[in-house]
mmCIF file of C-alpha atoms in Angstrom:
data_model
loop_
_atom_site.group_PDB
_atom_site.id
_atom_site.type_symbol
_atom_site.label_atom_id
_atom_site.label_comp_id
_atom_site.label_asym_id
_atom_site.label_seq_id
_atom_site.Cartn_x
_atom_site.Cartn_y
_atom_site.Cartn_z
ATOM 1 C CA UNK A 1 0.000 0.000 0.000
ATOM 2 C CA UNK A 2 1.885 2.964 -1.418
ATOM 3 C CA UNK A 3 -0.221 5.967 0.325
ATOM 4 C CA UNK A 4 -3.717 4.808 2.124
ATOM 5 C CA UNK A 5 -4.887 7.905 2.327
ATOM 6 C CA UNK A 6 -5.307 8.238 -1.346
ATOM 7 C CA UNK A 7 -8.067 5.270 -1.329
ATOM 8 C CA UNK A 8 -11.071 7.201 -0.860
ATOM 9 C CA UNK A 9 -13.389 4.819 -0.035
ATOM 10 C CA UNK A 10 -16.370 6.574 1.392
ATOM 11 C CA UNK A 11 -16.681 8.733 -1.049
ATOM 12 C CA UNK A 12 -16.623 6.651 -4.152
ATOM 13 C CA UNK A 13 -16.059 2.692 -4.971
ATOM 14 C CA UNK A 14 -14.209 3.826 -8.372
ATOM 15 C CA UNK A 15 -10.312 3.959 -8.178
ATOM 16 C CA UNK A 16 -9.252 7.364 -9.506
ATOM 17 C CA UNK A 17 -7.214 8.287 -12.122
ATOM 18 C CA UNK A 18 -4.406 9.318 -10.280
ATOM 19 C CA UNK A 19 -4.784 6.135 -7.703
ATOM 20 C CA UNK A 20 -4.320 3.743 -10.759
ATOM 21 C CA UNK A 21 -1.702 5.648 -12.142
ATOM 22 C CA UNK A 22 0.105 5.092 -8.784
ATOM 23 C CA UNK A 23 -0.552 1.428 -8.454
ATOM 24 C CA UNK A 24 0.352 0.920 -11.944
ATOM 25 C CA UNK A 25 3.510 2.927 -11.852
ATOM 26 C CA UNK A 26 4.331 0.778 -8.405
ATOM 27 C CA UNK A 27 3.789 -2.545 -10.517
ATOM 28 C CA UNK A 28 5.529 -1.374 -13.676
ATOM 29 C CA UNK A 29 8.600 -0.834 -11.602
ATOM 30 C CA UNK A 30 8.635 -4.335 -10.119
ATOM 31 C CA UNK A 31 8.176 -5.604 -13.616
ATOM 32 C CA UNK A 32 11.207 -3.821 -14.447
ATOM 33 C CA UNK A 33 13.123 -5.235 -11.347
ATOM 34 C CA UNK A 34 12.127 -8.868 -12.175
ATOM 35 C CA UNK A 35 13.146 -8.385 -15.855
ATOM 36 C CA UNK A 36 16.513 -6.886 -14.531
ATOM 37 C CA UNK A 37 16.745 -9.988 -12.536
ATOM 38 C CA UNK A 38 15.891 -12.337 -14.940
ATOM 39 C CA UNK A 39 18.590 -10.744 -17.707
ATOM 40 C CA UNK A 40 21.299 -10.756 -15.525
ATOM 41 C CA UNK A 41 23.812 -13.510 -15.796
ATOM 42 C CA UNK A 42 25.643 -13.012 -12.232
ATOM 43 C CA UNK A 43 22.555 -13.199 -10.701
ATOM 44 C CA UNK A 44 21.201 -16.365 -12.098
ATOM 45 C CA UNK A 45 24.641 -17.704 -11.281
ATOM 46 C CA UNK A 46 23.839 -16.242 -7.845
ATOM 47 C CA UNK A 47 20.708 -17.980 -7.882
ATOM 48 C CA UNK A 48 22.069 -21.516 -9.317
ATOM 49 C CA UNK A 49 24.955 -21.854 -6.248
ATOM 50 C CA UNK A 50 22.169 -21.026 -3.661
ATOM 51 C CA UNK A 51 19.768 -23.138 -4.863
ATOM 52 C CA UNK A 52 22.906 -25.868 -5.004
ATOM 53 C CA UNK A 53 23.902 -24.783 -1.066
ATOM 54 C CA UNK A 54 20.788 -25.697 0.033
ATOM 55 C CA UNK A 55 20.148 -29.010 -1.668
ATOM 56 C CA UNK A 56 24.125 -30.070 -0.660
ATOM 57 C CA UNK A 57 22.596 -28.613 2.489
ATOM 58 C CA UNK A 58 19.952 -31.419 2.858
ATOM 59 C CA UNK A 59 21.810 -34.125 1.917
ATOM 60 C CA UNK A 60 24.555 -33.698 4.602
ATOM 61 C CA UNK A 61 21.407 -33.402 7.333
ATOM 62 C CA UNK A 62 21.577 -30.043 7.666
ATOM 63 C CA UNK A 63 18.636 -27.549 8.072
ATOM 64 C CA UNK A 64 18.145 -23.925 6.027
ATOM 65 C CA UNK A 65 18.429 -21.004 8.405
ATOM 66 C CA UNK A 66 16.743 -17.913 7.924
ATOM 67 C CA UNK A 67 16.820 -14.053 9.613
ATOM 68 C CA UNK A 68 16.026 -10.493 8.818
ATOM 69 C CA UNK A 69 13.896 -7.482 10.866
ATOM 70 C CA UNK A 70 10.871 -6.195 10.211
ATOM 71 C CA UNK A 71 9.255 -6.827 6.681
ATOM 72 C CA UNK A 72 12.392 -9.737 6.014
ATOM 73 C CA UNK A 73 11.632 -11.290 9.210
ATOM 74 C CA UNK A 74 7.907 -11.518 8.065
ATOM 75 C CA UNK A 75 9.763 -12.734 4.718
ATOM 76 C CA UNK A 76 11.944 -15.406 6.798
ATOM 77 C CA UNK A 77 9.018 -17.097 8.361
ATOM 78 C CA UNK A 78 7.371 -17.626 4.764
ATOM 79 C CA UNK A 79 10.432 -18.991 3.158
ATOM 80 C CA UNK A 80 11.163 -21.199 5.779
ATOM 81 C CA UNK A 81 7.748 -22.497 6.246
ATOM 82 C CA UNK A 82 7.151 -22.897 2.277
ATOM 83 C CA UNK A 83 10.581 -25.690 3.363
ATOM 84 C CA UNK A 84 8.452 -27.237 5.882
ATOM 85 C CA UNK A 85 4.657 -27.330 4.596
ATOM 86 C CA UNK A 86 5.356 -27.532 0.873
ATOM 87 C CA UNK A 87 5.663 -24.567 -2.321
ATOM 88 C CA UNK A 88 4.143 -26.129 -5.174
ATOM 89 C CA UNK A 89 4.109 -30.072 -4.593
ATOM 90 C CA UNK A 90 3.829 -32.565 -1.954
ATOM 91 C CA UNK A 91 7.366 -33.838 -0.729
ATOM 92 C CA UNK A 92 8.739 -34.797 2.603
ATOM 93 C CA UNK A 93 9.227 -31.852 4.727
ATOM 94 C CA UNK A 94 12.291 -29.918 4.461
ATOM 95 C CA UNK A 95 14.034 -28.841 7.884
ATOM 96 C CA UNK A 96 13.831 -24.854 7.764
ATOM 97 C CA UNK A 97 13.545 -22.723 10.626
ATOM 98 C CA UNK A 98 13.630 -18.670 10.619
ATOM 99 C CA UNK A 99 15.484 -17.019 13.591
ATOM 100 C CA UNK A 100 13.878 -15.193 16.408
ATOM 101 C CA UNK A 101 10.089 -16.948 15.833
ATOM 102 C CA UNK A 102 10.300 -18.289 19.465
ATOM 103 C CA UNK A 103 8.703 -14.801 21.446
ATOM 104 C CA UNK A 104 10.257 -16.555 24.750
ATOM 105 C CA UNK A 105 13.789 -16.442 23.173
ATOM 106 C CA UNK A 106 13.594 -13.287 20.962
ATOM 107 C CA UNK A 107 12.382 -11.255 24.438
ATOM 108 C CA UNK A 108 15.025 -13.277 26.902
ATOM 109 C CA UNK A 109 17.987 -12.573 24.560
ATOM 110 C CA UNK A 110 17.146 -9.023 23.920
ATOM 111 C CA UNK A 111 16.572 -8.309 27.304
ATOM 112 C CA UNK A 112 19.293 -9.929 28.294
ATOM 113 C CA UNK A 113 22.144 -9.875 25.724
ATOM 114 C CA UNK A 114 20.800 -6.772 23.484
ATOM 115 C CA UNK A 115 18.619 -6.491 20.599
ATOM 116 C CA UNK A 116 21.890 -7.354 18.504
ATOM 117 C CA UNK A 117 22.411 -10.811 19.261
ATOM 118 C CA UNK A 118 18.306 -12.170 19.019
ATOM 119 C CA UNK A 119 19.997 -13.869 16.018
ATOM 120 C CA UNK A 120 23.546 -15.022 16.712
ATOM 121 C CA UNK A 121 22.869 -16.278 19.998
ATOM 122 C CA UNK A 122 19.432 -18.277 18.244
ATOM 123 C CA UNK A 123 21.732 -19.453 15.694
ATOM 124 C CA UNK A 124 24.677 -20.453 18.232
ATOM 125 C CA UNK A 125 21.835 -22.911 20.258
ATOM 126 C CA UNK A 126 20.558 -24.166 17.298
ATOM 127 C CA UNK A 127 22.738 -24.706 13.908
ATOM 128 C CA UNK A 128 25.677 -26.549 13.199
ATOM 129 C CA UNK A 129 28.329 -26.904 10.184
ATOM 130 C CA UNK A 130 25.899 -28.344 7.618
ATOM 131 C CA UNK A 131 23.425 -25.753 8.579
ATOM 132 C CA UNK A 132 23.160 -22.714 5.903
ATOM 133 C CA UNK A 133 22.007 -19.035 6.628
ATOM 134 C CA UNK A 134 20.191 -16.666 4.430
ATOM 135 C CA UNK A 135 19.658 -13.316 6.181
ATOM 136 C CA UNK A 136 17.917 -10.619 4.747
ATOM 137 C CA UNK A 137 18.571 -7.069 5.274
ATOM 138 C CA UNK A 138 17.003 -4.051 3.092
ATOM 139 C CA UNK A 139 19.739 -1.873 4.485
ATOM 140 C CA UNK A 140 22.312 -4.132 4.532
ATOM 141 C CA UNK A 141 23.271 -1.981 8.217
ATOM 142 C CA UNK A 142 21.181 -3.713 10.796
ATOM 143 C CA UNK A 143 23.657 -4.735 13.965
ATOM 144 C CA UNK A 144 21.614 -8.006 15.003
ATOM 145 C CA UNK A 145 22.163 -9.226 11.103
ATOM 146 C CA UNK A 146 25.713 -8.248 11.147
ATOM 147 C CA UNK A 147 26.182 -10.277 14.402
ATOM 148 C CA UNK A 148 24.794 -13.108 12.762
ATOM 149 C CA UNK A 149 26.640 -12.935 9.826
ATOM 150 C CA UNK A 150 29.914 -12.911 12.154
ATOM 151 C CA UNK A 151 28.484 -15.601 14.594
ATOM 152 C CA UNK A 152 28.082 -17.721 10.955
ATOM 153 C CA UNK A 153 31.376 -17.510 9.754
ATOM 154 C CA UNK A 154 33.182 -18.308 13.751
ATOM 155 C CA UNK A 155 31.168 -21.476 13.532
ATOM 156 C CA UNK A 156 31.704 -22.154 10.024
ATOM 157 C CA UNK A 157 28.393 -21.830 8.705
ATOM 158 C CA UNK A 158 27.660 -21.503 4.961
ATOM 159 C CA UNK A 159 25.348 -18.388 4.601
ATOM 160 C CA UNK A 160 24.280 -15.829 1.622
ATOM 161 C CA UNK A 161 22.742 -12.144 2.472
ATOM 162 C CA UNK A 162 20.165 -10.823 0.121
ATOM 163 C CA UNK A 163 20.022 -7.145 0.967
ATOM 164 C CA UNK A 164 19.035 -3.712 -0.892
ATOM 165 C CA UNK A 165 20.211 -0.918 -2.378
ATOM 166 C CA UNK A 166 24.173 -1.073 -2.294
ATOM 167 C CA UNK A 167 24.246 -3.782 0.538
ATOM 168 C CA UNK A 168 25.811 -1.576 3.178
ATOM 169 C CA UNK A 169 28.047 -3.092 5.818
ATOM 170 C CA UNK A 170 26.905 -6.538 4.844
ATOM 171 C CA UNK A 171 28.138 -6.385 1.477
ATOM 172 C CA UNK A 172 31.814 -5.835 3.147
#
């Protein structure tokens, strides 16, 4: 929803010019991000070694991690249950589990660790060496995703950050 306030609903059912203009402009430009996507060679190649992380992933008995704040954390949960439930066709259930779902943990550890390690610490109790992380981070600057990132790496975790604009910090 780009700008509720421009839905005038009690006024009229019809969608004004200038409202469809906006919604149509908003989809135009995700068109144009997806056919950026699917023209560009690195990130298929991207695409391709994730994919063949996580399937290496499942056949060494490891699980597919997942983190980010906000909208990506919303994001996490739905990628990591489309693992467990299914995507598009009935198959054994995938282990998948996104960071910082447990409200007992996510509370405890911020409360008593900082809002910067929800993840690492999750991620330190729970994953191992076959284990592998995506995190998501629009900014690429939040601290609890960098902390991750870091905890990752010390325990020798495969991961890959998907993240927006020029990546900040996490594309270091």
């Amino acid at each position: 929803a780009f700008n509720s306030e421009s839905w005038n609903w009690k006024e009229s059912n019809v969608i004004t010019d200038k409202s469809f203009l906006k919604i149509n402009d908003s989809l135009l430009k995700h068109s144009n991000t997806l056919n950026l996507i699917l023209n560009d060679e690195c990130i298929k190649k991207k695409l391709i070694e994730i994919v063949n992380l996580i399937e290496f992933t499942f056949h060494n008995k490891g699980k597919v991690l997942f983190a980010g704040n906000g909208g990506s954390f919303a994001d996490s949960q739905h990628i990591a249950t489309e693992f467990v439930a299914r995507f598009s066709t009935d198959r054994a259930p995938l282990p998948s589990i996104a960071l910082g779902t447990n409200s007992s943990n996510l509370t405890a550890i911020a409360n008593d660790f900082g809002f910067e390690n929800v993840f690492s610490r999750e991620l330190e109790a729970l994953a191992n060496e076959n284990d592998f992380l995506i995190a998501l981070s629009t900014s690429g600057n939040s601290k609890d995703i960098i902390n991750l990132v870091s905890k990752a790496q010390k325990m020798g975790i495969k991961f890959f950050i998907f993240t927006g604009l020029d990546g900040g910090y996490l594309s270091k």
